[in-house]
mmCIF file of C-alpha atoms in Angstrom:
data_model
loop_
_atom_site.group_PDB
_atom_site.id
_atom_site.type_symbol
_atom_site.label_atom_id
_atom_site.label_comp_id
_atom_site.label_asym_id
_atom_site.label_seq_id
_atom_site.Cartn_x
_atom_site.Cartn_y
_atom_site.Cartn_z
ATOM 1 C CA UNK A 289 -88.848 33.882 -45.201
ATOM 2 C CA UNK A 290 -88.970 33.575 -41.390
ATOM 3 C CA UNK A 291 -91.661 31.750 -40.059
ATOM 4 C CA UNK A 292 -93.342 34.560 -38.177
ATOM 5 C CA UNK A 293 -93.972 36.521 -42.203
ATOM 6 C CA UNK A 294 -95.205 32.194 -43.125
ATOM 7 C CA UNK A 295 -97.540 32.179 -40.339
ATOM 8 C CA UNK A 296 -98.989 35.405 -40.787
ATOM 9 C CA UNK A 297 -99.596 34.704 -44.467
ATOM 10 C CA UNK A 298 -101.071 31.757 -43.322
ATOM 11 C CA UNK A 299 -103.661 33.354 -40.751
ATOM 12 C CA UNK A 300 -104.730 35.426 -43.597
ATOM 13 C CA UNK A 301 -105.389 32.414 -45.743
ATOM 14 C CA UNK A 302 -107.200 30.610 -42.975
ATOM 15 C CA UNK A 303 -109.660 33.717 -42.547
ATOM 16 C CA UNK A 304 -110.423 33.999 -45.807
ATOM 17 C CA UNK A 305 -111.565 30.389 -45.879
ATOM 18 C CA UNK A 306 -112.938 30.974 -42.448
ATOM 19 C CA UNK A 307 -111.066 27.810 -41.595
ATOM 20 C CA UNK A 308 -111.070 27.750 -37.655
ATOM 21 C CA UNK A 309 -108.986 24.663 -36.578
ATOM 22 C CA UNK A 310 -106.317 26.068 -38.859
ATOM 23 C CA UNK A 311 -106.691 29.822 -37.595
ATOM 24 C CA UNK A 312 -106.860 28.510 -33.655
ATOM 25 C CA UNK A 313 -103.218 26.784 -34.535
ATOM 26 C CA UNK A 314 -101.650 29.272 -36.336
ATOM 27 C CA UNK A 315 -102.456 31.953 -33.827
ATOM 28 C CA UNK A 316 -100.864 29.446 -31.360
ATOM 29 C CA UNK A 317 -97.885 29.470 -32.897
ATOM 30 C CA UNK A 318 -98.053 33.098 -33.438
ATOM 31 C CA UNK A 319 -98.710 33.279 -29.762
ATOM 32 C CA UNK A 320 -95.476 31.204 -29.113
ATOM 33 C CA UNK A 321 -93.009 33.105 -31.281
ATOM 34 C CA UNK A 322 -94.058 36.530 -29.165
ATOM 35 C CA UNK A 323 -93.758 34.839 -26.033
ATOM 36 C CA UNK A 324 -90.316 33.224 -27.406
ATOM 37 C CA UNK A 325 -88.989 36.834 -28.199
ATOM 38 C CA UNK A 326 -90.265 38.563 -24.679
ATOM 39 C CA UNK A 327 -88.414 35.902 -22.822
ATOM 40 C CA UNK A 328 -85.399 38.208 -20.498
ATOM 41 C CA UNK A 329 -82.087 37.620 -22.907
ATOM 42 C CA UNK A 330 -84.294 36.994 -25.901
ATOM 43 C CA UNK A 331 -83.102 38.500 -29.326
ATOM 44 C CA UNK A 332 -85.621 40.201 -31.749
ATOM 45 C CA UNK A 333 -85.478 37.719 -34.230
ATOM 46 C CA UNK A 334 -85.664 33.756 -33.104
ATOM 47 C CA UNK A 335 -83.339 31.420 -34.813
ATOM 48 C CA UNK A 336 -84.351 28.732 -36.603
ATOM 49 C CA UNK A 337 -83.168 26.217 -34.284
ATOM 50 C CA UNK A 338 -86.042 27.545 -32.000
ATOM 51 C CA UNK A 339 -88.716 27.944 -34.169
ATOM 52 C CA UNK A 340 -88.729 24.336 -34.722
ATOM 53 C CA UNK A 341 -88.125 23.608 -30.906
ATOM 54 C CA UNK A 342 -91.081 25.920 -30.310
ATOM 55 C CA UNK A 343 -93.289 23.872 -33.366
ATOM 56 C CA UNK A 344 -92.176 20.752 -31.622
ATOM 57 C CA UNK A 345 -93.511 21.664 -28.605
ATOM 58 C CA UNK A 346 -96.708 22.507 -29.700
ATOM 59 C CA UNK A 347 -97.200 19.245 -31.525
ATOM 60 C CA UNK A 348 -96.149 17.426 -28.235
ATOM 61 C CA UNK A 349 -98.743 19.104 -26.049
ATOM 62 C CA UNK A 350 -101.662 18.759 -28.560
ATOM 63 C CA UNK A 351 -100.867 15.083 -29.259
ATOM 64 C CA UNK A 352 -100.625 14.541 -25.492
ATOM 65 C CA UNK A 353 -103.608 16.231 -24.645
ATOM 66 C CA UNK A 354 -105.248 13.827 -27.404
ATOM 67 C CA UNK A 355 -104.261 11.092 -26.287
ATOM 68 C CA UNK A 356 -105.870 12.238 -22.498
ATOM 69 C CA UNK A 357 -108.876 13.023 -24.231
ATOM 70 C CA UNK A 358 -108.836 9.425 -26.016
ATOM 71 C CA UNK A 359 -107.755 7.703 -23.131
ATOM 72 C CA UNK A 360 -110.928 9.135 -21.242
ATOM 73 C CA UNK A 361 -113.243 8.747 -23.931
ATOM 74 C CA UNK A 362 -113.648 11.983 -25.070
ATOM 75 C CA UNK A 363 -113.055 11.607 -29.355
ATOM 76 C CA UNK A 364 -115.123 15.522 -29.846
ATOM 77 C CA UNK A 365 -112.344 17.109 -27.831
ATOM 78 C CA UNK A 366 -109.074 14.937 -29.182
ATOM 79 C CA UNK A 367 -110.224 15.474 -32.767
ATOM 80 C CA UNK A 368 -109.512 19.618 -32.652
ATOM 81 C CA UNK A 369 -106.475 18.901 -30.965
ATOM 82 C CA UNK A 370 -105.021 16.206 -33.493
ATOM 83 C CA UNK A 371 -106.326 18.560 -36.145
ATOM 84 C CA UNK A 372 -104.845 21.350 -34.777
ATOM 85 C CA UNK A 373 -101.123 19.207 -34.221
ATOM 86 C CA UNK A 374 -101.526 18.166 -38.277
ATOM 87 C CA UNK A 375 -101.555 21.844 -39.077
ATOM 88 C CA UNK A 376 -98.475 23.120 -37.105
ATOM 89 C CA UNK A 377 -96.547 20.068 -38.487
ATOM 90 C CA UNK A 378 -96.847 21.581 -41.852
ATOM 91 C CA UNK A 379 -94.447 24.367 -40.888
ATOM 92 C CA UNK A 380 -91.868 21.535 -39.420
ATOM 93 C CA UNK A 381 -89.139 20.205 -41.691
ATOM 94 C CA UNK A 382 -89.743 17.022 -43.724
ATOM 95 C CA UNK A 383 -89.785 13.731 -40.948
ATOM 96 C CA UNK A 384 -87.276 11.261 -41.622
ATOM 97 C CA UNK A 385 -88.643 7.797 -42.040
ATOM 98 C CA UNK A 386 -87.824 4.777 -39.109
ATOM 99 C CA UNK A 387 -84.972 3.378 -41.708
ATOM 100 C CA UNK A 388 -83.374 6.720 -42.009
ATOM 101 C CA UNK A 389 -83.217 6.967 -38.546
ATOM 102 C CA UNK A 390 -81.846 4.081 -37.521
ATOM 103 C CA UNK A 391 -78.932 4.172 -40.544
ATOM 104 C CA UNK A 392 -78.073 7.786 -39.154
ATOM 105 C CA UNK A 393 -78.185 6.803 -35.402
ATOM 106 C CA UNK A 394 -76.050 3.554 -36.448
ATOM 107 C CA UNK A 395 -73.262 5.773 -37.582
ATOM 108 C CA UNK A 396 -73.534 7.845 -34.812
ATOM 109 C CA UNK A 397 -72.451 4.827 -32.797
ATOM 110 C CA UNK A 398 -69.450 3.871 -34.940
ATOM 111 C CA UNK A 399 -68.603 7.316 -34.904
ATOM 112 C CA UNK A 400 -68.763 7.540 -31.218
ATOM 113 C CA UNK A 401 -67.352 3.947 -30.518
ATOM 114 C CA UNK A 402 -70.358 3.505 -28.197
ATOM 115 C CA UNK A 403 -70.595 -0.311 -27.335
ATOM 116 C CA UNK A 404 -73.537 -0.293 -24.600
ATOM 117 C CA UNK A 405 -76.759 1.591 -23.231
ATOM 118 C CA UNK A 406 -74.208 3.244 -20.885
ATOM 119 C CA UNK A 407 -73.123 5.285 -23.902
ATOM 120 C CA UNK A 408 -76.862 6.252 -24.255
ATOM 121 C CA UNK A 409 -75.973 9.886 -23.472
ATOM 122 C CA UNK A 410 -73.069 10.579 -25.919
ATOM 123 C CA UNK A 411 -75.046 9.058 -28.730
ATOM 124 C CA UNK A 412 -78.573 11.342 -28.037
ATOM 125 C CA UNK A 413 -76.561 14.209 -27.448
ATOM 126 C CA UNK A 414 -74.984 13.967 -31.121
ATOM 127 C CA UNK A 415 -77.897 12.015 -32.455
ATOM 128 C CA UNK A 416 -80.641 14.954 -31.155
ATOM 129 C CA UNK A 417 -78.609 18.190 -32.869
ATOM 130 C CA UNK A 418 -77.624 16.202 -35.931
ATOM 131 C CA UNK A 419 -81.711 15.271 -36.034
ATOM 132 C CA UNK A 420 -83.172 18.148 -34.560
ATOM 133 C CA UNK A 421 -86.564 18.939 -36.512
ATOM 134 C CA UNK A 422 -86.450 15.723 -38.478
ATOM 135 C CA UNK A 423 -87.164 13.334 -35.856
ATOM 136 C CA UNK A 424 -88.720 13.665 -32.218
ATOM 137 C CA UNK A 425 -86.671 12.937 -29.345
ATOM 138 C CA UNK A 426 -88.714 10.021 -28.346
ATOM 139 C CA UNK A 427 -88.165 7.709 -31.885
ATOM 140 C CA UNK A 428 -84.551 8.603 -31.665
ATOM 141 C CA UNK A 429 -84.217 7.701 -27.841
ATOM 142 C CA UNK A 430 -86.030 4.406 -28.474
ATOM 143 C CA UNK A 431 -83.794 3.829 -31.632
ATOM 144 C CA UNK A 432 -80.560 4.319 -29.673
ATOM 145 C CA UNK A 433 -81.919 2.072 -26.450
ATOM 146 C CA UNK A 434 -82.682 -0.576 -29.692
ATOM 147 C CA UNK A 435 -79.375 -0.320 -31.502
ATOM 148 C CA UNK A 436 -77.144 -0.155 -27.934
ATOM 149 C CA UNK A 437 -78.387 -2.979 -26.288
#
């Protein structure tokens, strides 16, 4: 089932239960996939590859504009947004735990005979498509800095 049909099941739920955090995210994400497949060169269907870089994405922008709301002392407007983040992360693929990550990114190094942060590239190259959707780009890049130097 593509995520699109998923999301659209899901609005449906969320109206019924007149749930509006969860109907304001899943409308962004609905929102997202159109403007994904009206992009020039765009094919009908997305793959799966970018639904999950388009769910990513809109975790990463309501978690940063939390953390501005937090930062300025504004809790009533970083709560919908957190909220709203929790709820598109239930259509993302299971998150790898920290040990996980730093086992896979470990063999990633032996397997890429990288020996120092100069190497940094090779290893998030491999390390971000053999991770993509289980771990954000930011835990693996601080991993890899940790395990290379």
């Amino acid at each position: 089932m593509s995520l699109q049909v998923k999301v659209m099941e899901a609005m449906k739920e969320a109206m019924k239960s007149k749930d509006k955090i969860a109907l304001e995210s899943l409308r962004a994400i609905k929102s997202g996939i159109l403007l994904a497949q009206t992009e020039s060169g765009a094919t009908e269907e997305l793959s799966e590859d970018a639904e999950i870089k388009l769910l990513q994405k809109l975790v990463k922008q309501r978690k940063e504009s939390a953390n501005i709301y937090i930062n300025q002392g504004r809790n009533d407007l970083a709560e919908p947004e957190l909220a709203q983040a929790y709820v598109i992360e239930k259509f993302l693929p299971e998150q790898i735990g920290t040990d996980e990550l730093k086992a896979i990114i470990a063999d990633i190094i032996k397997s890429t005979n990288a020996t120092s942060i100069q190497d940094m590239g090779k290893v998030m190259g491999l390390a971000s498509q053999k991770l993509a959707g289980k771990a954000d780009g930011k835990s693996i890049s601080t991993i890899v800095k940790e395990l290379l130097s």
